[in-house]
Amino acid sequence: MESIYFAVGDVILSAPLPDGYCVPQGDDKSLADKLASLDRTSFTLATLIRCDQAGKEGGYGHDFIVIKTPRRKLWITTTRDQILQSLANQMGKPDSETAEEMDSALKEAASDVSDIASKKVHVEGEVRPRGVDGICAYLGGTVSVSAEGISGTSLMGSCTTGVGGKIVTIYVQAPVSSNQSVEQLMQQARNLAGSIGQSSI
């Protein structure tokens, strides 16, 4: 089975490539790299796209997986339990405070995209904490993006965890038309998180 490898600071991690997903090439890679460059708070470790969307005109759509790590904690070494406990404490905030933080993050993302695209891009949605278990702290919800009369809404589920002493977040996104649920996307993120291990290469 093909594997993907990525570095988080001084640690090399690897995971089996999920069924149906490919590493982007050509124009798809250029698009993935451009989107990664917009993120001012995290490094994008890997982007995976649906193989059946590869090479399509206009890009690979809303069906993809992105693996990230926070920039300011790149060289910090910690444990999964410490990460999950910290995130559980954050998720214990009042709902109104959590919603305000999530909405602010979406507005910041819209500003970043607008800057690089040289056009007004509007990003909104409802992404909220979905709990913590022994593997992940979860976020899930919907994200809508619109620009110059073009719009689309996606479902998103994420898992933040610790592997090899590093913080890793897996985001799984799919179009609403896929008929998947946010819970399924979070489970997909959890499955991938569970398959990531430290590599010696």
CSV table of N, CA and C in Angstrom, one decimal, residues 21-119:
chain,number,residue,atom,x,y,z
A,21,TYR,N,-8.0,8.2,-2.6
A,21,TYR,CA,-7.3,9.5,-2.6
A,21,TYR,C,-5.9,9.4,-3.2
A,22,CYS,N,-5.5,10.5,-3.8
A,22,CYS,CA,-4.2,10.6,-4.5
A,22,CYS,C,-3.5,11.9,-4.0
A,23,VAL,N,-2.2,11.9,-4.2
A,23,VAL,CA,-1.4,13.1,-4.0
A,23,VAL,C,-1.6,14.0,-5.3
A,24,PRO,N,-1.9,15.2,-5.1
A,24,PRO,CA,-2.2,16.1,-6.3
A,24,PRO,C,-0.9,16.3,-7.1
A,25,GLN,N,-1.1,16.4,-8.4
A,25,GLN,CA,0.0,16.6,-9.4
A,25,GLN,C,-0.4,17.7,-10.3
A,26,GLY,N,0.6,18.3,-11.0
A,26,GLY,CA,0.3,19.3,-12.0
A,26,GLY,C,-0.5,20.5,-11.5
A,27,ASP,N,-1.5,20.9,-12.2
A,27,ASP,CA,-2.3,22.0,-11.8
A,27,ASP,C,-3.0,21.8,-10.5
A,28,ASP,N,-3.4,20.6,-10.2
A,28,ASP,CA,-4.0,20.3,-8.8
A,28,ASP,C,-3.0,20.6,-7.7
A,29,LYS,N,-1.7,20.3,-7.9
A,29,LYS,CA,-0.7,20.6,-6.9
A,29,LYS,C,-0.5,22.1,-6.8
A,30,SER,N,-0.5,22.8,-7.9
A,30,SER,CA,-0.4,24.2,-7.9
A,30,SER,C,-1.5,24.9,-7.1
A,31,LEU,N,-2.7,24.4,-7.3
A,31,LEU,CA,-3.9,24.9,-6.5
A,31,LEU,C,-3.7,24.5,-5.0
A,32,ALA,N,-3.3,23.3,-4.7
A,32,ALA,CA,-3.1,22.9,-3.3
A,32,ALA,C,-2.1,23.8,-2.7
A,33,ASP,N,-1.0,24.0,-3.4
A,33,ASP,CA,0.1,24.8,-2.8
A,33,ASP,C,-0.3,26.3,-2.6
A,34,LYS,N,-1.1,26.8,-3.5
A,34,LYS,CA,-1.6,28.2,-3.3
A,34,LYS,C,-2.5,28.3,-2.1
A,35,LEU,N,-3.4,27.3,-2.0
A,35,LEU,CA,-4.3,27.3,-0.8
A,35,LEU,C,-3.5,27.1,0.5
A,36,ALA,N,-2.5,26.3,0.5
A,36,ALA,CA,-1.7,26.1,1.7
A,36,ALA,C,-1.0,27.4,2.0
A,37,SER,N,-0.6,28.2,1.1
A,37,SER,CA,0.1,29.4,1.3
A,37,SER,C,-0.8,30.5,2.0
A,38,LEU,N,-2.1,30.3,1.9
A,38,LEU,CA,-3.0,31.3,2.5
A,38,LEU,C,-3.1,31.2,4.0
A,39,ASP,N,-2.7,30.0,4.6
A,39,ASP,CA,-2.9,29.7,6.0
A,39,ASP,C,-1.7,30.4,6.8
A,40,ARG,N,-2.0,31.4,7.5
A,40,ARG,CA,-1.0,32.1,8.3
A,40,ARG,C,-0.7,31.4,9.7
A,41,THR,N,-1.6,30.5,10.1
A,41,THR,CA,-1.5,30.0,11.4
A,41,THR,C,-1.0,28.5,11.4
A,42,SER,N,-1.1,27.8,10.3
A,42,SER,CA,-0.7,26.4,10.3
A,42,SER,C,0.2,26.1,9.0
A,43,PHE,N,1.1,25.1,9.2
A,43,PHE,CA,1.7,24.6,8.0
A,43,PHE,C,0.9,23.4,7.5
A,44,THR,N,0.8,23.4,6.2
A,44,THR,CA,0.1,22.2,5.5
A,44,THR,C,1.1,21.1,5.3
A,45,LEU,N,0.9,20.0,5.9
A,45,LEU,CA,1.8,18.9,5.8
A,45,LEU,C,1.6,18.0,4.6
A,46,ALA,N,0.3,17.9,4.2
A,46,ALA,CA,-0.1,17.1,3.1
A,46,ALA,C,-1.5,17.5,2.6
A,47,THR,N,-1.7,17.4,1.3
A,47,THR,CA,-3.1,17.6,0.8
A,47,THR,C,-3.3,16.3,-0.1
A,48,LEU,N,-4.5,15.7,0.1
A,48,LEU,CA,-4.9,14.6,-0.7
A,48,LEU,C,-6.2,14.9,-1.3
A,49,ILE,N,-6.4,14.5,-2.6
A,49,ILE,CA,-7.6,14.8,-3.3
A,49,ILE,C,-8.2,13.4,-3.8
A,50,ARG,N,-9.5,13.5,-4.1
A,50,ARG,CA,-10.1,12.3,-4.7
A,50,ARG,C,-9.5,12.0,-6.0
A,51,CYS,N,-9.1,10.7,-6.2
A,51,CYS,CA,-8.5,10.4,-7.5
A,51,CYS,C,-9.4,10.6,-8.7
A,52,ASP,N,-10.7,10.5,-8.5
A,52,ASP,CA,-11.6,10.7,-9.6
A,52,ASP,C,-11.9,12.2,-9.9
A,53,GLN,N,-11.3,13.1,-9.1
A,53,GLN,CA,-11.4,14.5,-9.3
A,53,GLN,C,-10.1,15.1,-9.9
A,54,ALA,N,-9.1,14.2,-9.9
A,54,ALA,CA,-7.8,14.7,-10.4
A,54,ALA,C,-7.8,15.2,-11.8
A,55,GLY,N,-7.1,16.3,-12.1
A,55,GLY,CA,-7.0,16.9,-13.4
A,55,GLY,C,-8.2,17.5,-14.0
A,56,LYS,N,-9.3,17.7,-13.2
A,56,LYS,CA,-10.5,18.3,-13.8
A,56,LYS,C,-10.3,19.8,-13.9
A,57,GLU,N,-11.0,20.3,-15.0
A,57,GLU,CA,-10.9,21.7,-15.2
A,57,GLU,C,-11.6,22.5,-14.0
A,58,GLY,N,-10.9,23.5,-13.6
A,58,GLY,CA,-11.4,24.3,-12.4
A,58,GLY,C,-10.9,23.7,-11.1
A,59,GLY,N,-10.2,22.6,-11.1
A,59,GLY,CA,-9.6,22.1,-9.8
A,59,GLY,C,-10.4,20.9,-9.3
A,60,TYR,N,-10.0,20.4,-8.2
A,60,TYR,CA,-10.5,19.2,-7.6
A,60,TYR,C,-11.7,19.3,-6.7
A,61,GLY,N,-12.3,20.5,-6.7
A,61,GLY,CA,-13.5,20.7,-6.0
A,61,GLY,C,-13.4,20.7,-4.5
A,62,HIS,N,-14.5,20.3,-3.8
A,62,HIS,CA,-14.5,20.4,-2.3
A,62,HIS,C,-14.3,19.1,-1.6
A,63,ASP,N,-13.8,18.1,-2.3
A,63,ASP,CA,-13.6,16.8,-1.8
A,63,ASP,C,-12.2,16.5,-1.6
A,64,PHE,N,-11.6,16.7,-0.4
A,64,PHE,CA,-10.2,16.5,-0.2
A,64,PHE,C,-9.9,16.4,1.3
A,65,ILE,N,-8.7,16.0,1.6
A,65,ILE,CA,-8.1,15.9,3.0
A,65,ILE,C,-6.9,16.8,3.1
A,66,VAL,N,-6.8,17.5,4.2
A,66,VAL,CA,-5.6,18.3,4.4
A,66,VAL,C,-5.1,18.0,5.8
A,67,ILE,N,-3.8,17.8,5.9
A,67,ILE,CA,-3.2,17.5,7.2
A,67,ILE,C,-2.3,18.7,7.6
A,68,LYS,N,-2.5,19.3,8.8
A,68,LYS,CA,-1.8,20.5,9.2
A,68,LYS,C,-1.2,20.4,10.6
A,69,THR,N,-0.3,21.3,10.9
A,69,THR,CA,0.2,21.5,12.2
A,69,THR,C,0.4,23.0,12.5
A,70,PRO,N,0.1,23.4,13.8
A,70,PRO,CA,0.2,24.8,14.1
A,70,PRO,C,1.7,25.4,13.9
A,71,ARG,N,1.8,26.5,13.3
A,71,ARG,CA,3.1,27.1,13.1
A,71,ARG,C,3.9,27.4,14.4
A,72,ARG,N,3.2,28.0,15.3
A,72,ARG,CA,3.8,28.4,16.5
A,72,ARG,C,4.2,27.3,17.5
A,73,LYS,N,3.7,26.1,17.2
A,73,LYS,CA,4.0,25.0,18.1
A,73,LYS,C,4.8,23.9,17.3
A,74,LEU,N,5.4,24.3,16.2
A,74,LEU,CA,6.1,23.3,15.4
A,74,LEU,C,7.1,22.5,16.1
A,75,TRP,N,7.9,23.2,16.9
A,75,TRP,CA,9.0,22.6,17.6
A,75,TRP,C,8.7,22.1,19.0
A,76,ILE,N,7.5,22.3,19.5
A,76,ILE,CA,7.1,21.8,20.8
A,76,ILE,C,6.9,20.3,20.8
A,77,THR,N,7.4,19.7,21.8
A,77,THR,CA,7.1,18.2,22.0
A,77,THR,C,6.1,18.0,23.1
A,78,THR,N,5.1,17.3,22.9
A,78,THR,CA,4.1,17.1,23.9
A,78,THR,C,3.5,15.7,23.7
A,79,THR,N,2.5,15.3,24.5
A,79,THR,CA,1.9,14.0,24.4
A,79,THR,C,0.5,14.2,23.9
A,80,ARG,N,-0.1,13.1,23.4
A,80,ARG,CA,-1.5,13.1,22.9
A,80,ARG,C,-2.4,13.5,24.1
A,81,ASP,N,-2.2,12.9,25.2
A,81,ASP,CA,-3.1,13.1,26.4
A,81,ASP,C,-3.0,14.6,26.7
A,82,GLN,N,-1.9,15.2,26.7
A,82,GLN,CA,-1.8,16.7,27.1
A,82,GLN,C,-2.5,17.5,26.0
A,83,ILE,N,-2.4,17.2,24.7
A,83,ILE,CA,-3.1,17.9,23.7
A,83,ILE,C,-4.6,17.8,23.9
A,84,LEU,N,-5.1,16.6,24.1
A,84,LEU,CA,-6.5,16.4,24.2
A,84,LEU,C,-7.1,17.0,25.4
A,85,GLN,N,-6.3,17.0,26.5
A,85,GLN,CA,-6.8,17.7,27.7
A,85,GLN,C,-6.9,19.2,27.5
A,86,SER,N,-5.9,19.7,26.9
A,86,SER,CA,-5.9,21.2,26.6
A,86,SER,C,-7.1,21.5,25.7
A,87,LEU,N,-7.3,20.7,24.7
A,87,LEU,CA,-8.4,21.0,23.8
A,87,LEU,C,-9.8,20.8,24.5
A,88,ALA,N,-9.9,19.8,25.3
A,88,ALA,CA,-11.1,19.6,26.1
A,88,ALA,C,-11.4,20.7,26.9
A,89,ASN,N,-10.4,21.4,27.5
A,89,ASN,CA,-10.6,22.5,28.4
A,89,ASN,C,-11.1,23.7,27.5
A,90,GLN,N,-10.6,23.9,26.3
A,90,GLN,CA,-11.0,24.9,25.4
A,90,GLN,C,-12.5,24.7,25.0
A,91,MET,N,-12.8,23.5,24.7
A,91,MET,CA,-14.2,23.1,24.3
A,91,MET,C,-15.2,23.3,25.4
A,92,GLY,N,-14.7,23.5,26.6
A,92,GLY,CA,-15.6,23.7,27.7
A,92,GLY,C,-16.0,25.1,27.9
A,93,LYS,N,-15.6,26.0,27.0
A,93,LYS,CA,-16.0,27.4,27.1
A,93,LYS,C,-17.5,27.5,26.8
A,94,PRO,N,-18.1,28.6,27.2
A,94,PRO,CA,-19.5,28.8,26.8
A,94,PRO,C,-19.7,28.8,25.3
A,95,ASP,N,-20.9,28.3,24.9
A,95,ASP,CA,-21.1,28.1,23.5
A,95,ASP,C,-21.0,29.4,22.7
A,96,SER,N,-21.4,30.5,23.3
A,96,SER,CA,-21.4,31.8,22.6
A,96,SER,C,-19.9,32.2,22.4
A,97,GLU,N,-19.0,32.0,23.3
A,97,GLU,CA,-17.6,32.3,23.2
A,97,GLU,C,-17.0,31.4,22.1
A,98,THR,N,-17.3,30.1,22.1
A,98,THR,CA,-16.7,29.2,21.1
A,98,THR,C,-17.2,29.6,19.7
A,99,ALA,N,-18.5,29.9,19.6
A,99,ALA,CA,-19.0,30.3,18.3
A,99,ALA,C,-18.4,31.6,17.7
A,100,GLU,N,-18.1,32.5,18.6
A,100,GLU,CA,-17.4,33.8,18.2
A,100,GLU,C,-16.0,33.5,17.7
A,101,GLU,N,-15.3,32.6,18.4
A,101,GLU,CA,-13.9,32.3,17.9
A,101,GLU,C,-14.0,31.6,16.6
A,102,MET,N,-14.9,30.7,16.4
A,102,MET,CA,-15.0,29.9,15.1
A,102,MET,C,-15.3,30.9,14.0
A,103,ASP,N,-16.3,31.8,14.2
A,103,ASP,CA,-16.7,32.7,13.2
A,103,ASP,C,-15.6,33.7,12.8
A,104,SER,N,-14.8,34.1,13.9
A,104,SER,CA,-13.7,35.0,13.6
A,104,SER,C,-12.6,34.3,12.7
A,105,ALA,N,-12.4,33.0,13.0
A,105,ALA,CA,-11.5,32.2,12.2
A,105,ALA,C,-11.9,32.1,10.7
A,106,LEU,N,-13.2,32.0,10.5
A,106,LEU,CA,-13.7,32.0,9.1
A,106,LEU,C,-13.5,33.3,8.4
A,107,LYS,N,-13.8,34.4,9.1
A,107,LYS,CA,-13.6,35.7,8.6
A,107,LYS,C,-12.1,36.0,8.2
A,108,GLU,N,-11.2,35.5,9.1
A,108,GLU,CA,-9.8,35.6,8.8
A,108,GLU,C,-9.4,34.8,7.5
A,109,ALA,N,-10.0,33.6,7.4
A,109,ALA,CA,-9.7,32.8,6.2
A,109,ALA,C,-10.2,33.6,5.0
A,110,ALA,N,-11.4,34.2,5.0
A,110,ALA,CA,-11.9,34.9,3.9
A,110,ALA,C,-11.0,36.1,3.5
A,111,SER,N,-10.5,36.8,4.5
A,111,SER,CA,-9.6,37.9,4.2
A,111,SER,C,-8.3,37.4,3.6
A,112,ASP,N,-7.7,36.3,4.0
A,112,ASP,CA,-6.5,35.7,3.4
A,112,ASP,C,-6.8,35.4,2.0
A,113,VAL,N,-7.9,34.7,1.7
A,113,VAL,CA,-8.2,34.3,0.3
A,113,VAL,C,-8.4,35.5,-0.6
A,114,SER,N,-9.1,36.5,-0.1
A,114,SER,CA,-9.4,37.7,-0.8
A,114,SER,C,-8.0,38.4,-1.2
A,115,ASP,N,-7.1,38.4,-0.3
A,115,ASP,CA,-5.8,39.1,-0.5
A,115,ASP,C,-5.1,38.4,-1.7
A,116,ILE,N,-5.0,37.1,-1.7
A,116,ILE,CA,-4.3,36.4,-2.7
A,116,ILE,C,-5.0,36.3,-4.1
A,117,ALA,N,-6.3,36.3,-4.0
A,117,ALA,CA,-7.1,36.2,-5.2
A,117,ALA,C,-7.4,37.5,-5.9
A,118,SER,N,-7.1,38.6,-5.1
A,118,SER,CA,-7.4,40.0,-5.6
A,118,SER,C,-8.9,40.2,-6.0
A,119,LYS,N,-9.7,39.5,-5.2
A,119,LYS,CA,-11.1,39.7,-5.4
A,119,LYS,C,-11.8,39.4,-4.0
